[in-house]
mmCIF file of C-alpha atoms in Angstrom:
data_model
loop_
_atom_site.group_PDB
_atom_site.id
_atom_site.type_symbol
_atom_site.label_atom_id
_atom_site.label_comp_id
_atom_site.label_asym_id
_atom_site.label_seq_id
_atom_site.Cartn_x
_atom_site.Cartn_y
_atom_site.Cartn_z
ATOM 1 C CA UNK A 1 -28.564 -9.746 35.463
ATOM 2 C CA UNK A 2 -28.611 -6.369 37.199
ATOM 3 C CA UNK A 3 -31.989 -4.684 37.407
ATOM 4 C CA UNK A 4 -31.849 -0.782 36.864
ATOM 5 C CA UNK A 5 -34.162 1.929 37.983
ATOM 6 C CA UNK A 6 -34.187 5.742 37.380
ATOM 7 C CA UNK A 7 -34.264 8.385 40.060
ATOM 8 C CA UNK A 8 -36.096 11.724 39.851
ATOM 9 C CA UNK A 9 -33.098 13.505 38.731
ATOM 10 C CA UNK A 10 -32.584 11.475 35.655
ATOM 11 C CA UNK A 11 -36.184 11.593 34.672
ATOM 12 C CA UNK A 12 -36.352 15.315 35.161
ATOM 13 C CA UNK A 13 -32.940 16.106 33.422
ATOM 14 C CA UNK A 14 -33.739 13.619 30.454
ATOM 15 C CA UNK A 15 -37.157 15.186 29.766
ATOM 16 C CA UNK A 16 -35.754 18.799 29.898
ATOM 17 C CA UNK A 17 -32.941 17.748 27.441
ATOM 18 C CA UNK A 18 -35.733 17.537 24.678
ATOM 19 C CA UNK A 19 -38.591 19.631 26.145
ATOM 20 C CA UNK A 20 -36.732 22.308 28.123
ATOM 21 C CA UNK A 21 -34.655 25.159 26.691
ATOM 22 C CA UNK A 22 -33.817 23.077 23.664
ATOM 23 C CA UNK A 23 -37.382 22.727 22.464
ATOM 24 C CA UNK A 24 -37.263 26.100 20.938
ATOM 25 C CA UNK A 25 -33.790 25.826 19.307
ATOM 26 C CA UNK A 26 -33.729 25.150 15.650
ATOM 27 C CA UNK A 27 -30.670 22.948 15.844
ATOM 28 C CA UNK A 28 -32.387 20.563 18.366
ATOM 29 C CA UNK A 29 -34.590 17.751 17.931
ATOM 30 C CA UNK A 30 -37.944 19.143 18.536
ATOM 31 C CA UNK A 31 -37.786 21.877 16.087
ATOM 32 C CA UNK A 32 -36.105 19.581 13.515
ATOM 33 C CA UNK A 33 -38.923 16.986 13.751
ATOM 34 C CA UNK A 34 -41.665 19.778 13.479
ATOM 35 C CA UNK A 35 -39.919 21.048 10.379
ATOM 36 C CA UNK A 36 -39.779 17.725 8.487
ATOM 37 C CA UNK A 37 -43.303 16.896 9.573
ATOM 38 C CA UNK A 38 -44.535 20.266 8.299
ATOM 39 C CA UNK A 39 -42.395 20.118 4.926
ATOM 40 C CA UNK A 40 -43.257 16.603 3.851
ATOM 41 C CA UNK A 41 -45.287 16.383 0.831
ATOM 42 C CA UNK A 42 -46.189 12.663 0.409
ATOM 43 C CA UNK A 43 -49.432 12.163 2.595
ATOM 44 C CA UNK A 44 -48.564 8.565 3.956
ATOM 45 C CA UNK A 45 -45.196 9.619 4.890
ATOM 46 C CA UNK A 46 -46.409 12.916 6.426
ATOM 47 C CA UNK A 47 -48.769 10.999 8.593
ATOM 48 C CA UNK A 48 -45.990 8.789 9.855
ATOM 49 C CA UNK A 49 -43.870 11.810 10.710
ATOM 50 C CA UNK A 50 -46.982 13.579 12.422
ATOM 51 C CA UNK A 51 -47.432 10.287 14.494
ATOM 52 C CA UNK A 52 -43.806 10.446 15.696
ATOM 53 C CA UNK A 53 -44.277 14.198 16.446
ATOM 54 C CA UNK A 54 -47.513 13.798 18.341
ATOM 55 C CA UNK A 55 -45.997 10.853 20.217
ATOM 56 C CA UNK A 56 -42.721 12.337 20.901
ATOM 57 C CA UNK A 57 -42.937 12.395 24.743
ATOM 58 C CA UNK A 58 -43.862 8.783 24.803
ATOM 59 C CA UNK A 59 -40.765 8.190 22.597
ATOM 60 C CA UNK A 60 -38.338 9.925 24.786
ATOM 61 C CA UNK A 61 -39.761 8.976 28.169
ATOM 62 C CA UNK A 62 -41.969 6.060 27.764
ATOM 63 C CA UNK A 63 -41.237 2.849 29.693
ATOM 64 C CA UNK A 64 -40.420 -0.458 28.183
ATOM 65 C CA UNK A 65 -44.096 -1.333 27.684
ATOM 66 C CA UNK A 66 -44.757 2.035 25.903
ATOM 67 C CA UNK A 67 -41.534 1.631 23.612
ATOM 68 C CA UNK A 68 -42.831 -1.986 22.806
ATOM 69 C CA UNK A 69 -46.205 -0.650 21.567
ATOM 70 C CA UNK A 70 -44.601 2.192 19.595
ATOM 71 C CA UNK A 71 -42.170 -0.342 17.795
ATOM 72 C CA UNK A 72 -45.111 -2.444 16.704
ATOM 73 C CA UNK A 73 -47.112 0.436 15.700
ATOM 74 C CA UNK A 74 -44.328 1.870 13.511
ATOM 75 C CA UNK A 75 -43.613 -1.500 11.969
ATOM 76 C CA UNK A 76 -47.341 -1.852 11.078
ATOM 77 C CA UNK A 77 -47.218 1.666 9.439
ATOM 78 C CA UNK A 78 -44.320 1.167 7.438
ATOM 79 C CA UNK A 79 -45.220 -2.578 6.276
ATOM 80 C CA UNK A 80 -47.105 -1.408 3.288
ATOM 81 C CA UNK A 81 -44.503 1.007 2.054
ATOM 82 C CA UNK A 82 -41.793 0.383 -0.732
ATOM 83 C CA UNK A 83 -38.149 -0.298 0.219
ATOM 84 C CA UNK A 84 -37.303 3.252 -1.086
ATOM 85 C CA UNK A 85 -39.979 4.897 1.005
ATOM 86 C CA UNK A 86 -38.904 3.074 4.072
ATOM 87 C CA UNK A 87 -35.256 4.051 3.643
ATOM 88 C CA UNK A 88 -36.326 7.719 3.017
ATOM 89 C CA UNK A 89 -38.239 7.668 6.368
ATOM 90 C CA UNK A 90 -35.316 6.298 8.288
ATOM 91 C CA UNK A 91 -32.995 8.737 6.794
ATOM 92 C CA UNK A 92 -35.179 11.587 7.868
ATOM 93 C CA UNK A 93 -35.594 10.119 11.383
ATOM 94 C CA UNK A 94 -31.780 10.231 11.423
ATOM 95 C CA UNK A 95 -32.361 13.441 13.487
ATOM 96 C CA UNK A 96 -32.894 11.350 16.530
ATOM 97 C CA UNK A 97 -29.429 9.738 16.193
ATOM 98 C CA UNK A 98 -27.929 13.309 15.871
ATOM 99 C CA UNK A 99 -29.700 14.283 19.079
ATOM 100 C CA UNK A 100 -28.192 11.303 20.788
ATOM 101 C CA UNK A 101 -24.707 12.283 19.623
ATOM 102 C CA UNK A 102 -25.420 15.756 21.069
ATOM 103 C CA UNK A 103 -26.397 14.221 24.163
ATOM 104 C CA UNK A 104 -23.194 12.200 24.665
ATOM 105 C CA UNK A 105 -21.304 15.546 25.376
ATOM 106 C CA UNK A 106 -23.914 18.252 25.981
ATOM 107 C CA UNK A 107 -23.373 20.752 28.926
ATOM 108 C CA UNK A 108 -26.308 20.482 31.137
ATOM 109 C CA UNK A 109 -27.353 16.855 30.727
ATOM 110 C CA UNK A 110 -25.220 14.213 29.125
ATOM 111 C CA UNK A 111 -24.143 10.643 28.858
ATOM 112 C CA UNK A 112 -21.612 11.069 31.787
ATOM 113 C CA UNK A 113 -23.930 12.723 34.058
ATOM 114 C CA UNK A 114 -26.790 10.047 33.282
ATOM 115 C CA UNK A 115 -24.491 7.318 34.179
ATOM 116 C CA UNK A 116 -23.235 8.972 37.413
ATOM 117 C CA UNK A 117 -26.790 9.314 38.404
ATOM 118 C CA UNK A 118 -27.627 5.694 37.608
ATOM 119 C CA UNK A 119 -24.956 4.628 40.025
ATOM 120 C CA UNK A 120 -24.187 1.336 38.235
ATOM 121 C CA UNK A 121 -20.464 0.542 37.684
ATOM 122 C CA UNK A 122 -20.933 -3.150 36.609
ATOM 123 C CA UNK A 123 -22.515 -4.290 33.402
ATOM 124 C CA UNK A 124 -25.914 -5.270 33.886
ATOM 125 C CA UNK A 125 -25.932 -7.756 31.047
ATOM 126 C CA UNK A 126 -23.010 -9.976 32.172
ATOM 127 C CA UNK A 127 -22.254 -8.815 35.631
ATOM 128 C CA UNK A 128 -18.559 -9.418 35.013
ATOM 129 C CA UNK A 129 -17.052 -6.280 33.584
ATOM 130 C CA UNK A 130 -16.646 -2.684 35.041
ATOM 131 C CA UNK A 131 -18.711 0.014 33.395
ATOM 132 C CA UNK A 132 -17.576 3.052 35.658
ATOM 133 C CA UNK A 133 -17.484 6.671 34.845
ATOM 134 C CA UNK A 134 -14.076 8.377 35.293
ATOM 135 C CA UNK A 135 -13.207 11.889 34.361
ATOM 136 C CA UNK A 136 -10.130 14.119 34.909
ATOM 137 C CA UNK A 137 -8.104 16.735 33.337
ATOM 138 C CA UNK A 138 -5.928 14.007 31.598
ATOM 139 C CA UNK A 139 -8.748 12.073 30.231
ATOM 140 C CA UNK A 140 -12.101 10.479 30.849
ATOM 141 C CA UNK A 141 -13.997 7.159 30.212
ATOM 142 C CA UNK A 142 -17.654 5.759 30.702
ATOM 143 C CA UNK A 143 -19.662 2.654 30.059
ATOM 144 C CA UNK A 144 -21.046 2.048 26.561
ATOM 145 C CA UNK A 145 -24.705 2.898 26.108
ATOM 146 C CA UNK A 146 -26.290 0.062 24.384
ATOM 147 C CA UNK A 147 -29.674 0.611 22.368
ATOM 148 C CA UNK A 148 -31.781 -2.202 23.355
ATOM 149 C CA UNK A 149 -33.886 -1.348 20.339
ATOM 150 C CA UNK A 150 -31.077 -0.688 17.742
ATOM 151 C CA UNK A 151 -30.674 2.805 16.190
ATOM 152 C CA UNK A 152 -30.435 1.578 12.617
ATOM 153 C CA UNK A 153 -33.923 -0.205 12.732
ATOM 154 C CA UNK A 154 -35.625 2.267 15.119
ATOM 155 C CA UNK A 155 -33.802 5.488 14.930
ATOM 156 C CA UNK A 156 -36.646 7.205 16.641
ATOM 157 C CA UNK A 157 -35.655 5.529 19.817
ATOM 158 C CA UNK A 158 -32.118 6.659 19.765
ATOM 159 C CA UNK A 159 -32.423 9.148 22.684
ATOM 160 C CA UNK A 160 -35.199 7.211 24.436
ATOM 161 C CA UNK A 161 -34.411 7.103 28.209
ATOM 162 C CA UNK A 162 -35.483 3.403 28.609
ATOM 163 C CA UNK A 163 -33.398 2.392 25.513
ATOM 164 C CA UNK A 164 -30.080 3.738 26.926
ATOM 165 C CA UNK A 165 -28.626 0.546 28.552
ATOM 166 C CA UNK A 166 -25.148 0.947 30.317
ATOM 167 C CA UNK A 167 -22.870 -2.014 29.208
ATOM 168 C CA UNK A 168 -19.504 -2.983 28.725
ATOM 169 C CA UNK A 169 -17.742 -3.178 25.394
ATOM 170 C CA UNK A 170 -17.787 -6.823 25.216
ATOM 171 C CA UNK A 171 -21.572 -7.116 25.546
ATOM 172 C CA UNK A 172 -22.410 -4.077 23.405
ATOM 173 C CA UNK A 173 -19.908 -3.891 20.695
ATOM 174 C CA UNK A 174 -18.422 -7.388 20.417
ATOM 175 C CA UNK A 175 -21.491 -9.541 21.108
ATOM 176 C CA UNK A 176 -24.776 -7.702 20.636
ATOM 177 C CA UNK A 177 -23.468 -5.100 18.116
ATOM 178 C CA UNK A 178 -26.346 -4.278 15.552
ATOM 179 C CA UNK A 179 -28.405 -7.329 16.066
ATOM 180 C CA UNK A 180 -32.059 -6.478 16.169
ATOM 181 C CA UNK A 181 -33.872 -7.725 19.441
ATOM 182 C CA UNK A 182 -37.267 -7.409 20.798
ATOM 183 C CA UNK A 183 -38.944 -7.671 24.313
ATOM 184 C CA UNK A 184 -40.373 -10.954 23.250
ATOM 185 C CA UNK A 185 -36.931 -12.599 22.502
ATOM 186 C CA UNK A 186 -34.711 -10.638 25.075
ATOM 187 C CA UNK A 187 -34.964 -8.933 28.423
ATOM 188 C CA UNK A 188 -33.756 -5.432 29.311
ATOM 189 C CA UNK A 189 -32.186 -4.562 32.556
ATOM 190 C CA UNK A 190 -34.962 -2.064 33.117
ATOM 191 C CA UNK A 191 -37.516 -4.891 33.510
ATOM 192 C CA UNK A 192 -38.737 -5.381 37.117
ATOM 193 C CA UNK A 193 -37.451 -8.435 39.039
ATOM 194 C CA UNK A 194 -36.498 -10.635 36.060
ATOM 195 C CA UNK A 195 -33.123 -11.134 37.733
ATOM 196 C CA UNK A 196 -35.235 -13.178 40.432
ATOM 197 C CA UNK A 197 -36.090 -15.653 37.702
ATOM 198 C CA UNK A 198 -32.550 -16.820 37.128
ATOM 199 C CA UNK A 199 -30.339 -18.824 39.590
ATOM 200 C CA UNK A 200 -26.827 -19.589 39.013
ATOM 201 C CA UNK A 201 -25.624 -22.942 40.161
ATOM 202 C CA UNK A 202 -22.740 -25.448 40.220
ATOM 203 C CA UNK A 203 -23.343 -28.734 38.496
ATOM 204 C CA UNK A 204 -20.768 -31.411 39.235
ATOM 205 C CA UNK A 205 -19.737 -33.203 35.805
ATOM 206 C CA UNK A 206 -21.114 -36.641 35.620
ATOM 207 C CA UNK A 207 -18.623 -39.529 35.768
ATOM 208 C CA UNK A 208 -18.836 -40.461 31.985
ATOM 209 C CA UNK A 209 -17.594 -37.052 31.255
ATOM 210 C CA UNK A 210 -15.018 -36.676 33.783
ATOM 211 C CA UNK A 211 -13.791 -36.184 36.784
ATOM 212 C CA UNK A 212 -10.640 -35.585 38.783
ATOM 213 C CA UNK A 213 -8.455 -38.582 39.762
ATOM 214 C CA UNK A 214 -6.846 -38.529 43.116
ATOM 215 C CA UNK A 215 -3.375 -40.176 44.081
ATOM 216 C CA UNK A 216 -4.781 -43.524 44.357
ATOM 217 C CA UNK A 217 -6.247 -43.411 40.875
ATOM 218 C CA UNK A 218 -9.914 -42.871 41.910
ATOM 219 C CA UNK A 219 -12.416 -40.558 40.970
ATOM 220 C CA UNK A 220 -12.111 -37.631 43.448
ATOM 221 C CA UNK A 221 -15.792 -36.474 44.116
ATOM 222 C CA UNK A 222 -14.789 -35.075 47.572
ATOM 223 C CA UNK A 223 -12.323 -32.555 45.959
ATOM 224 C CA UNK A 224 -15.086 -31.537 43.449
ATOM 225 C CA UNK A 225 -17.553 -30.953 46.087
ATOM 226 C CA UNK A 226 -15.163 -28.915 48.354
ATOM 227 C CA UNK A 227 -14.181 -26.792 45.426
ATOM 228 C CA UNK A 228 -10.632 -28.081 45.081
ATOM 229 C CA UNK A 229 -10.950 -28.791 41.362
ATOM 230 C CA UNK A 230 -12.930 -27.644 38.385
ATOM 231 C CA UNK A 231 -14.939 -30.721 37.645
ATOM 232 C CA UNK A 232 -18.208 -28.749 37.435
ATOM 233 C CA UNK A 233 -20.158 -26.583 35.171
ATOM 234 C CA UNK A 234 -21.739 -23.305 36.088
ATOM 235 C CA UNK A 235 -25.241 -23.360 34.975
ATOM 236 C CA UNK A 236 -28.206 -20.832 34.549
ATOM 237 C CA UNK A 237 -31.313 -22.208 36.069
ATOM 238 C CA UNK A 238 -34.661 -20.926 34.799
ATOM 239 C CA UNK A 239 -37.910 -21.998 33.496
ATOM 240 C CA UNK A 240 -37.374 -22.101 29.789
ATOM 241 C CA UNK A 241 -41.147 -22.714 29.163
ATOM 242 C CA UNK A 242 -42.357 -20.003 31.486
ATOM 243 C CA UNK A 243 -44.801 -17.811 29.437
ATOM 244 C CA UNK A 244 -43.154 -14.465 28.564
ATOM 245 C CA UNK A 245 -39.947 -14.750 30.649
ATOM 246 C CA UNK A 246 -38.331 -18.040 29.573
ATOM 247 C CA UNK A 247 -37.676 -17.224 25.997
ATOM 248 C CA UNK A 248 -36.398 -13.754 27.062
ATOM 249 C CA UNK A 249 -33.916 -15.201 29.519
ATOM 250 C CA UNK A 250 -32.681 -17.759 27.091
ATOM 251 C CA UNK A 251 -32.444 -15.247 24.492
ATOM 252 C CA UNK A 252 -29.928 -13.057 26.659
ATOM 253 C CA UNK A 253 -27.897 -16.073 27.675
ATOM 254 C CA UNK A 254 -27.450 -16.902 23.936
ATOM 255 C CA UNK A 255 -26.889 -13.330 22.874
ATOM 256 C CA UNK A 256 -24.178 -12.392 25.328
ATOM 257 C CA UNK A 257 -22.714 -15.919 25.541
ATOM 258 C CA UNK A 258 -23.092 -15.998 29.271
ATOM 259 C CA UNK A 259 -22.958 -19.808 29.882
ATOM 260 C CA UNK A 260 -19.771 -20.221 27.793
ATOM 261 C CA UNK A 261 -18.018 -17.152 29.240
ATOM 262 C CA UNK A 262 -18.920 -18.028 32.801
ATOM 263 C CA UNK A 263 -17.513 -21.593 32.452
ATOM 264 C CA UNK A 264 -14.468 -20.319 30.574
ATOM 265 C CA UNK A 265 -13.405 -17.624 32.908
ATOM 266 C CA UNK A 266 -15.233 -17.887 36.325
ATOM 267 C CA UNK A 267 -14.797 -21.424 37.656
ATOM 268 C CA UNK A 268 -11.811 -20.509 39.742
ATOM 269 C CA UNK A 269 -13.711 -17.762 41.264
ATOM 270 C CA UNK A 270 -16.671 -20.271 42.146
ATOM 271 C CA UNK A 271 -14.151 -22.502 43.652
ATOM 272 C CA UNK A 272 -13.173 -19.700 46.028
ATOM 273 C CA UNK A 273 -16.687 -18.912 47.021
ATOM 274 C CA UNK A 274 -17.631 -22.502 47.747
ATOM 275 C CA UNK A 275 -14.582 -22.520 50.130
ATOM 276 C CA UNK A 276 -15.996 -19.289 51.610
ATOM 277 C CA UNK A 277 -19.493 -20.724 51.955
ATOM 278 C CA UNK A 278 -18.082 -23.697 54.008
ATOM 279 C CA UNK A 279 -16.073 -21.299 56.121
ATOM 280 C CA UNK A 280 -19.090 -19.309 56.689
ATOM 281 C CA UNK A 281 -21.312 -22.393 57.779
ATOM 282 C CA UNK A 282 -18.482 -23.510 60.219
ATOM 283 C CA UNK A 283 -18.136 -19.949 61.699
ATOM 284 C CA UNK A 284 -21.944 -19.699 62.161
ATOM 285 C CA UNK A 285 -22.196 -23.063 64.035
ATOM 286 C CA UNK A 286 -19.106 -22.017 66.175
ATOM 287 C CA UNK A 287 -21.114 -18.780 67.033
ATOM 288 C CA UNK A 288 -24.151 -20.609 68.003
ATOM 289 C CA UNK A 289 -21.957 -22.958 70.261
ATOM 290 C CA UNK A 290 -20.433 -19.976 71.971
ATOM 291 C CA UNK A 291 -23.648 -17.860 72.325
ATOM 292 C CA UNK A 292 -22.378 -16.020 75.413
ATOM 293 C CA UNK A 293 -19.607 -14.378 73.265
ATOM 294 C CA UNK A 294 -21.586 -13.843 70.195
ATOM 295 C CA UNK A 295 -20.313 -11.154 67.749
ATOM 296 C CA UNK A 296 -23.294 -11.438 65.528
ATOM 297 C CA UNK A 297 -26.978 -11.158 67.008
ATOM 298 C CA UNK A 298 -28.245 -13.828 64.557
ATOM 299 C CA UNK A 299 -27.581 -15.706 61.289
ATOM 300 C CA UNK A 300 -29.103 -12.803 59.093
ATOM 301 C CA UNK A 301 -26.616 -10.324 60.710
ATOM 302 C CA UNK A 302 -23.669 -12.773 60.129
ATOM 303 C CA UNK A 303 -24.734 -13.473 56.513
ATOM 304 C CA UNK A 304 -25.087 -9.853 55.675
ATOM 305 C CA UNK A 305 -21.643 -8.969 57.234
ATOM 306 C CA UNK A 306 -20.213 -11.524 54.636
ATOM 307 C CA UNK A 307 -22.335 -11.528 51.586
ATOM 308 C CA UNK A 308 -24.158 -8.554 49.896
ATOM 309 C CA UNK A 309 -27.713 -8.627 48.551
ATOM 310 C CA UNK A 310 -28.993 -7.760 44.927
ATOM 311 C CA UNK A 311 -28.954 -4.114 45.579
ATOM 312 C CA UNK A 312 -25.254 -4.183 45.709
ATOM 313 C CA UNK A 313 -24.836 -5.881 42.283
ATOM 314 C CA UNK A 314 -24.524 -2.606 40.617
ATOM 315 C CA UNK A 315 -21.106 -2.094 42.393
ATOM 316 C CA UNK A 316 -19.858 -5.591 42.799
ATOM 317 C CA UNK A 317 -18.339 -7.734 40.048
ATOM 318 C CA UNK A 318 -20.117 -11.206 39.743
ATOM 319 C CA UNK A 319 -22.327 -10.183 42.611
ATOM 320 C CA UNK A 320 -25.250 -12.466 41.532
ATOM 321 C CA UNK A 321 -22.877 -15.347 40.791
ATOM 322 C CA UNK A 322 -21.620 -15.079 44.402
ATOM 323 C CA UNK A 323 -25.152 -14.739 46.095
ATOM 324 C CA UNK A 324 -26.497 -17.606 44.259
ATOM 325 C CA UNK A 325 -23.572 -20.109 44.518
ATOM 326 C CA UNK A 326 -22.941 -19.332 48.228
ATOM 327 C CA UNK A 327 -26.591 -19.700 49.029
ATOM 328 C CA UNK A 328 -26.962 -22.873 47.197
ATOM 329 C CA UNK A 329 -23.756 -24.418 48.643
ATOM 330 C CA UNK A 330 -24.702 -23.285 52.096
ATOM 331 C CA UNK A 331 -27.890 -24.993 51.737
ATOM 332 C CA UNK A 332 -26.137 -28.336 50.809
ATOM 333 C CA UNK A 333 -23.822 -28.075 53.844
ATOM 334 C CA UNK A 334 -26.149 -26.669 56.429
ATOM 335 C CA UNK A 335 -26.639 -30.146 58.169
ATOM 336 C CA UNK A 336 -23.235 -31.341 57.720
#
């Protein structure tokens, strides 16, 4: 739920990792791929290796649309091959996975430097776990790097820039793990503005399922509305039937168990921000009433002083949940 973008430093350094000084080294990817292409005797398999070699820059630096085309083309080429030949090809293309292993701790450009430049310390999948980079003389840690297109199925994308998604251990290792996904069924944080197609909201539990009982034995709707109790669900609102995007959003919510985890662990947090929203609304009205002593010039300045926008989600736990809930609750209580 956090959109990621690359700066020029990331693009330049990642390209140089493969096509800079390492291009001429026998132990690095370019020369290894050149060699297996040259040495291959089977004509059909040699053509596949030649295709990989000829498209190497697209494989390393291509955006999501290019990688999607590459995946479809590769699947088409190997479809007619025997199981043994497919296994042989994947084993040979393991050189890309070895290059990724090299990248993890290479000197000039590596996973740590990549994540520092990306400047995201919150998991873009769940928005609820830290993924910071920390290095010291006594130890270091960094985010996991999820391969959106998994390495086992598509080893030739193991070092592809747009296939390296920073993520927390829960999302990467525990939930997604080795599952094969595609851009038709799931979305990548590198897709543009897909976050804007999802809204997190609070939905009060209907009477038949519920609800809190007050001291007089009556259903306490007021307490729920004001955020005193947890008789509500956190819902992910999106158009499930929207062409292209609906299925992808649904796929990520299910893959990372977002609805279940948010309702299990973040209801108390929602209660707190509902109260914050009501306080904000009251403060704003008071500011208008005493315009001669305004601290803030207008509503926008006051709002921005209290709540961050989507550009801060990279550094703020549950940033989108906070923003969506508070804006929705403020809207409900604006005329109170």
